[in-house]
Short mmCIF file of C-alpha atoms and ligand atoms in Angstrom, two decimals:
data_model
loop_
_atom_site.label_atom_id
_atom_site.label_comp_id
_atom_site.label_asym_id
_atom_site.label_seq_id
_atom_site.Cartn_x
_atom_site.Cartn_y
_atom_site.Cartn_z
CA UNK A 1 109.87 196.74 254.82
CA UNK A 2 108.33 194.97 251.36
CA UNK A 3 110.29 194.60 248.42
CA UNK A 4 110.13 194.93 244.70
CA UNK A 5 112.15 194.60 241.77
CA UNK A 6 112.42 196.80 238.97
CA UNK A 7 114.38 196.82 235.92
CA UNK A 8 116.39 200.17 235.52
CA UNK A 9 117.09 201.06 231.73
CA UNK A 10 119.68 203.23 232.53
CA UNK A 11 121.97 202.87 235.91
CA UNK A 12 124.48 205.36 235.47
CA UNK A 13 127.99 204.85 235.28
CA UNK A 14 128.77 206.87 238.05
CA UNK A 15 126.87 204.55 240.58
CA UNK A 16 128.61 201.89 238.59
CA UNK A 17 131.99 202.40 239.46
CA UNK A 18 131.33 203.77 243.11
CA UNK A 19 128.92 200.99 244.10
CA UNK A 20 129.99 198.18 242.35
CA UNK A 21 131.88 197.14 245.64
CA UNK A 22 129.10 197.87 248.01
CA UNK A 23 125.66 198.24 246.65
CA UNK A 24 123.95 201.63 247.03
CA UNK A 25 121.70 202.67 249.67
CA UNK A 26 119.21 205.72 248.79
CA UNK A 27 116.26 207.22 250.46
CA UNK A 28 114.12 209.19 249.02
CA UNK A 29 111.22 210.98 250.69
CA UNK A 30 107.72 212.98 249.39
CA UNK A 31 106.31 215.08 251.68
CA UNK A 32 103.39 218.00 251.02
CA UNK A 33 99.94 218.16 251.30
CA UNK A 34 98.21 214.89 250.88
CA UNK A 35 95.91 214.40 247.49
CA UNK A 36 98.77 216.16 245.81
CA UNK A 37 99.36 213.04 243.70
CA UNK A 38 102.79 212.05 245.55
CA UNK A 39 101.87 208.27 245.49
CA UNK A 40 101.01 208.42 241.70
CA UNK A 41 104.00 210.66 241.24
CA UNK A 42 106.30 207.91 243.31
CA UNK A 43 104.65 205.05 241.29
CA UNK A 44 105.33 206.80 237.56
CA UNK A 45 108.93 207.31 238.65
CA UNK A 46 109.83 204.19 239.63
CA UNK A 47 107.30 202.44 236.98
CA UNK A 48 105.68 200.39 240.01
CA UNK A 49 102.36 200.18 242.22
CA UNK A 50 103.81 200.43 245.82
CA UNK A 51 100.72 201.48 247.31
CA UNK A 52 98.33 198.97 245.93
CA UNK A 53 97.48 198.16 249.51
CA UNK A 54 97.19 201.63 251.09
CA UNK A 55 94.71 202.17 253.15
CA UNK A 56 92.67 206.03 252.86
CA UNK A 57 91.49 207.05 256.25
CA UNK A 58 87.82 208.60 256.36
CA UNK A 59 87.54 212.19 256.56
CA UNK A 60 86.49 212.28 260.01
CA UNK A 61 89.67 210.14 260.87
CA UNK A 62 91.62 212.67 259.29
CA UNK A 63 90.72 215.41 261.69
CA UNK A 64 92.76 214.11 264.04
CA UNK A 65 94.93 211.48 262.12
CA UNK A 66 98.60 211.69 263.63
CA UNK A 67 100.96 211.88 261.14
CA UNK A 68 102.33 208.38 260.12
CA UNK A 69 105.81 208.33 258.33
CA UNK A 70 105.59 204.90 255.87
CA UNK A 71 108.93 203.92 254.74
CA UNK A 72 108.71 201.19 251.29
CA UNK A 73 111.72 199.46 249.59
CA UNK A 74 112.30 198.91 246.26
CA UNK A 75 115.52 197.21 245.01
CA UNK A 76 116.63 198.30 241.48
CA UNK A 77 118.99 195.72 239.96
CA UNK A 78 121.02 196.89 236.57
CA UNK A 79 123.97 194.66 235.38
CA UNK A 80 124.28 193.05 238.56
CA UNK A 81 124.43 196.12 241.04
CA UNK A 82 121.72 196.88 243.38
CA UNK A 83 120.42 199.92 244.23
CA UNK A 84 118.42 199.63 247.33
CA UNK A 85 115.80 202.66 246.93
CA UNK A 86 114.22 203.71 250.05
CA UNK A 87 110.74 205.82 249.88
CA UNK A 88 109.92 207.64 252.49
CA UNK A 89 106.20 208.83 252.17
CA UNK A 90 104.29 211.41 254.44
CA UNK A 91 100.74 210.56 254.05
CA UNK A 92 98.07 213.16 255.90
CA UNK A 93 100.92 215.98 256.14
CA UNK A 94 98.76 219.11 256.54
CA UNK A 95 95.65 217.01 256.29
CA UNK A 96 94.28 217.80 259.94
CA UNK A 97 92.35 220.96 260.66
CA UNK A 98 95.11 221.78 263.41
CA UNK A 99 97.76 222.12 261.24
CA UNK A 100 100.33 224.08 263.31
CA UNK A 101 103.35 221.98 263.45
CA UNK A 102 102.05 219.06 261.92
CA UNK A 103 105.17 218.98 260.20
CA UNK A 104 107.31 218.67 263.14
CA UNK A 105 107.27 214.90 263.18
CA UNK A 106 109.14 214.38 259.60
CA UNK A 107 111.69 216.82 260.86
CA UNK A 108 112.16 214.40 264.10
CA UNK A 109 112.31 211.39 261.05
CA UNK A 110 114.92 213.08 259.39
CA UNK A 111 116.98 213.75 262.44
CA UNK A 112 116.75 210.46 264.01
CA UNK A 113 118.46 208.94 260.83
CA UNK A 114 121.35 211.23 261.42
CA UNK A 115 121.36 210.49 264.87
CA UNK A 116 121.38 206.85 264.25
CA UNK A 117 124.21 207.39 261.64
CA UNK A 118 126.53 209.35 264.20
CA UNK A 119 125.79 206.24 266.57
CA UNK A 120 126.75 203.52 264.36
CA UNK A 121 130.01 205.74 263.34
CA UNK A 122 130.83 205.64 266.53
CA UNK A 123 130.38 201.98 267.26
CA UNK A 124 132.28 199.04 266.57
CA UNK A 125 130.97 197.85 263.23
CA UNK A 126 131.38 201.26 261.88
CA UNK A 127 132.49 199.65 257.92
CA UNK A 128 129.12 197.87 257.63
CA UNK A 129 126.53 200.94 258.79
CA UNK A 130 123.32 201.01 256.79
CA UNK A 131 122.92 204.32 255.44
CA UNK A 132 119.08 205.47 256.44
CA UNK A 133 119.34 209.39 256.28
CA UNK A 134 117.15 211.04 253.73
CA UNK A 135 119.30 212.11 251.04
CA UNK A 136 116.54 214.20 248.80
CA UNK A 137 112.90 215.34 249.94
CA UNK A 138 110.53 216.06 247.01
CA UNK A 139 108.13 218.74 248.14
CA UNK A 140 104.88 219.16 246.58
CA UNK A 141 103.34 222.42 246.41
CA UNK A 142 99.94 222.76 245.42
CA UNK A 143 99.04 224.24 241.74
CA UNK A 144 95.99 225.93 242.92
CA UNK A 145 97.67 228.49 245.00
CA UNK A 146 99.60 231.57 244.55
CA UNK A 147 102.85 230.19 245.46
CA UNK A 148 104.13 228.87 248.84
CA UNK A 149 101.66 229.13 251.96
CA UNK A 150 102.60 229.26 255.31
CA UNK A 151 103.22 225.59 256.10
CA UNK A 152 105.04 225.27 253.20
CA UNK A 153 107.62 227.75 254.33
CA UNK A 154 107.61 226.69 257.80
CA UNK A 155 108.36 222.86 256.79
CA UNK A 156 110.79 224.12 254.23
CA UNK A 157 112.21 226.22 256.90
CA UNK A 158 112.46 223.58 259.52
CA UNK A 159 114.20 221.12 257.17
CA UNK A 160 116.52 223.02 254.76
CA UNK A 161 119.57 222.70 256.60
CA UNK A 162 119.05 218.84 257.54
CA UNK A 163 118.30 217.66 253.97
CA UNK A 164 118.57 218.11 250.06
CA UNK A 165 114.76 219.68 248.94
CA UNK A 166 113.40 219.42 245.49
CA UNK A 167 110.57 221.60 244.98
CA UNK A 168 107.68 220.39 242.54
CA UNK A 169 104.82 221.80 241.53
CA UNK A 170 102.17 219.08 241.77
CA UNK A 171 99.75 218.35 238.99
CA UNK A 172 100.70 220.72 236.43
CA UNK A 173 98.23 219.70 234.18
CA UNK A 174 95.96 222.00 236.24
CA UNK A 175 97.73 225.27 234.83
CA UNK A 176 98.39 226.44 231.40
CA UNK A 177 102.35 227.04 230.17
CA UNK A 178 101.94 230.96 231.33
CA UNK A 179 100.98 230.06 234.41
CA UNK A 180 103.23 227.52 234.94
CA UNK A 181 105.96 229.95 234.45
CA UNK A 182 104.54 232.36 236.72
CA UNK A 183 104.25 230.41 239.85
CA UNK A 184 107.54 229.06 238.87
CA UNK A 185 108.72 232.23 239.47
CA UNK A 186 107.04 232.92 242.28
CA UNK A 187 108.16 229.81 244.06
CA UNK A 188 111.55 230.88 243.58
CA UNK A 189 111.10 234.75 244.51
CA UNK A 190 110.00 233.59 247.74
CA UNK A 191 112.46 230.53 248.24
CA UNK A 192 114.56 233.37 247.96
CA UNK A 193 113.05 236.11 250.51
CA UNK A 194 112.49 233.49 252.88
CA UNK A 195 116.14 232.65 252.58
CA UNK A 196 114.98 228.73 252.07
CA UNK A 197 117.89 226.52 250.50
CA UNK A 198 117.14 224.10 248.04
CA UNK A 199 119.36 221.51 246.52
CA UNK A 200 122.19 223.74 244.66
CA UNK A 201 122.55 221.70 241.50
CA UNK A 202 126.26 221.62 240.95
CA UNK A 203 128.46 223.50 237.69
CA UNK A 204 128.34 221.09 234.72
CA UNK A 205 132.49 219.89 234.39
CA UNK A 206 133.86 221.92 231.23
CA UNK A 207 134.79 218.70 229.38
CA UNK A 208 130.92 217.66 229.18
CA UNK A 209 129.48 217.63 225.41
CA UNK A 210 127.55 220.32 224.56
CA UNK A 211 124.04 218.06 224.52
CA UNK A 212 124.86 217.12 228.07
CA UNK A 213 125.47 220.89 228.91
CA UNK A 214 122.35 221.67 227.26
CA UNK A 215 120.35 219.33 229.14
CA UNK A 216 121.91 220.25 232.68
CA UNK A 217 120.95 224.21 231.88
CA UNK A 218 117.56 223.26 230.42
CA UNK A 219 116.61 221.05 234.28
CA UNK A 220 118.58 223.90 236.54
CA UNK A 221 115.88 226.42 234.89
CA UNK A 222 112.68 224.06 235.24
CA UNK A 223 113.21 223.88 238.78
CA UNK A 224 110.50 223.67 240.47
CA UNK A 225 109.67 221.13 238.48
CA UNK A 226 105.96 221.14 236.84
CA UNK A 227 105.46 217.43 236.92
CA UNK A 228 102.26 215.02 236.20
CA UNK A 229 101.83 211.81 237.58
CA UNK A 230 99.64 209.02 236.06
CA UNK A 231 99.81 204.85 236.31
CA UNK A 232 97.53 204.71 233.36
CA UNK A 233 99.01 203.80 229.97
CA UNK A 234 96.90 205.29 227.20
CA UNK A 235 96.23 204.43 223.91
CA UNK A 236 94.74 207.18 221.55
CA UNK A 237 93.72 206.23 218.49
CA UNK A 238 96.51 203.62 217.69
CA UNK A 239 99.17 205.62 218.16
CA UNK A 240 101.70 204.33 220.43
CA UNK A 241 100.74 203.94 223.83
CA UNK A 242 102.02 206.50 226.71
CA UNK A 243 101.68 207.18 230.25
CA UNK A 244 99.36 209.47 230.69
CA UNK A 245 96.18 211.46 231.78
CA UNK A 246 93.34 211.07 229.52
CA UNK A 247 90.92 213.96 229.25
CA UNK A 248 87.61 214.52 226.90
CA UNK A 249 89.62 217.52 225.32
CA UNK A 250 92.77 215.22 224.93
CA UNK A 251 95.58 213.35 226.78
CA UNK A 252 98.71 214.95 228.56
CA UNK A 253 101.73 212.72 228.41
CA UNK A 254 103.81 212.15 231.28
CA UNK A 255 106.77 211.66 229.70
CA UNK A 256 106.52 214.44 226.94
CA UNK A 257 108.87 217.16 227.77
CA UNK A 258 106.14 220.14 226.46
CA UNK A 259 103.67 219.03 228.48
CA UNK A 260 105.41 218.64 231.92
CA UNK A 261 109.05 218.51 233.72
CA UNK A 262 108.32 215.16 234.74
CA UNK A 263 111.38 213.63 232.28
CA UNK A 264 113.63 216.44 233.69
CA UNK A 265 112.99 215.34 237.36
CA UNK A 266 113.51 211.26 236.58
CA UNK A 267 116.86 212.09 234.91
CA UNK A 268 118.01 214.12 237.38
CA UNK A 269 117.05 211.51 239.97
CA UNK A 270 118.08 208.75 238.70
CA UNK A 271 120.78 208.93 235.63
CA UNK A 272 122.93 212.42 236.58
CA UNK A 273 122.63 213.56 240.40
CA UNK A 274 122.00 210.60 242.66
CA UNK A 275 125.66 210.15 243.61
CA UNK A 276 125.76 214.18 244.41
CA UNK A 277 122.70 214.06 246.60
CA UNK A 278 124.48 211.44 248.40
CA UNK A 279 127.76 213.40 248.84
CA UNK A 280 125.77 216.89 249.93
CA UNK A 281 124.01 214.48 252.33
CA UNK A 282 127.07 213.18 253.91
CA UNK A 283 129.65 216.27 253.41
CA UNK A 284 127.19 219.24 253.93
CA UNK A 285 124.32 217.97 256.31
CA UNK A 286 125.54 215.37 258.00
CA UNK A 287 128.50 217.36 258.89
CA UNK A 288 126.79 220.44 260.09
CA UNK A 289 124.43 217.81 262.17
CA UNK A 290 127.95 216.44 263.59
CA UNK A 291 129.51 219.78 264.38
CA UNK A 292 126.33 221.33 266.17
CA UNK A 293 125.87 217.81 268.27
CA UNK A 294 130.21 217.81 269.20
CA UNK A 295 129.36 221.41 270.08
CA UNK A 296 126.71 220.88 272.43
CA UNK A 297 128.66 218.14 273.77
CA UNK A 298 131.18 220.99 274.75
CA UNK A 299 128.93 223.04 276.19
CA UNK A 300 126.48 221.04 278.01
CA UNK A 301 122.78 222.31 278.31
CA UNK A 302 123.26 224.04 274.58
CA UNK A 303 121.49 221.13 272.51
CA UNK A 304 117.98 221.31 274.65
CA UNK A 305 118.31 224.85 274.87
CA UNK A 306 118.81 224.62 270.60
CA UNK A 307 115.89 221.57 270.58
CA UNK A 308 113.52 224.02 272.46
CA UNK A 309 113.36 227.23 270.21
P1 GDP B 1 99.08 211.58 247.63
O1 GDP B 1 97.51 211.64 248.65
O2 GDP B 1 99.59 212.80 247.46
O3 GDP B 1 99.60 210.58 247.64
O4 GDP B 1 98.17 211.50 245.98
P2 GDP B 1 97.44 210.21 245.16
O5 GDP B 1 98.92 209.69 244.08
O6 GDP B 1 97.11 209.37 246.06
O7 GDP B 1 97.23 211.06 243.93
C1 GDP B 1 95.09 211.96 244.16
C2 GDP B 1 94.75 211.85 243.08
O8 GDP B 1 95.09 212.75 242.62
C3 GDP B 1 94.57 210.81 242.76
O9 GDP B 1 92.77 210.77 242.59
C4 GDP B 1 95.04 211.10 241.54
O10 GDP B 1 94.75 209.82 240.29
C5 GDP B 1 94.78 212.16 240.82
N1 GDP B 1 96.64 212.96 240.33
C6 GDP B 1 97.35 212.55 240.42
N2 GDP B 1 98.79 212.42 239.85
C7 GDP B 1 97.84 213.64 239.37
C8 GDP B 1 98.20 214.46 238.47
O11 GDP B 1 99.62 214.86 238.08
N3 GDP B 1 97.07 215.52 238.14
C9 GDP B 1 96.03 215.23 238.28
N4 GDP B 1 95.39 216.24 237.45
N5 GDP B 1 95.56 214.72 239.12
C10 GDP B 1 96.25 213.80 239.58
#
């Protein structure tokens, strides 16, 4: 796996405390149709170019292309503490003409990480387990549709009890603010109707300061985050350089909260909720998986039947 070093401006105190002894592993998956800006967003989030060497398949190859899942490592170091961030990309997802079940390999991948962890936990060296479980999945939704498509629903249903899902509206610069709000509401309604569980932000501690509480409330209200990604630094007429997308009519700034929710997403991922995402993965999602494995051991044949369903 390739490694790159990225300096982080503000590694949260919660991580400092908890990972001072052990170091810290975090695995972030991006999923969704190809071309929605997944790699661009990842590069924008972690200020690095992880996809320089990426080879995009020809259109003809995409028709039958099997899903390949790529893992890339970024080592984040701040104040002597290392966070090993693994990014799992699912290129080509939803690309093929026949998309039925094309998401199964992604589901399988998430389950395999649980299986591995369960094996390691039952093994001899259980103190030094490498945690490769997927702690969070950023799911990219097209800004051009009228909400979730059947493929989105099928994928989200298949993984919602295995991974923390954070839905994002991709390429939000394609939408006017009113359209963005309408699409967000539509997606929230659909998630409710389809009974899809996405990551639930924990309640804010009552002793937090007012500023923190306001930011926290704002962040919760902006789900699904409407994001814009760009690897380019734009200088407009001598003003300060910004990460953005330049159009003939003006510039969309990635880190401008009036333009999109990028900052909210980055803040939650790298500053405020990394630890909680790990805890939910371990205490709820992995525990659920472990319990169902134990149950199926108690009832031989049950697991096979469940996996055939
Ligand atoms: P991926 O296949 O999902 O990883 O998508 P890429 O990151 O390769 O992006 C596909 C194309 O969309 C590229 O031409 C990007 O420059 C463009 N793109 C990426 N992010 C955005 C965005 O936020 N807005 C717009 N308008 N285009 C974007």
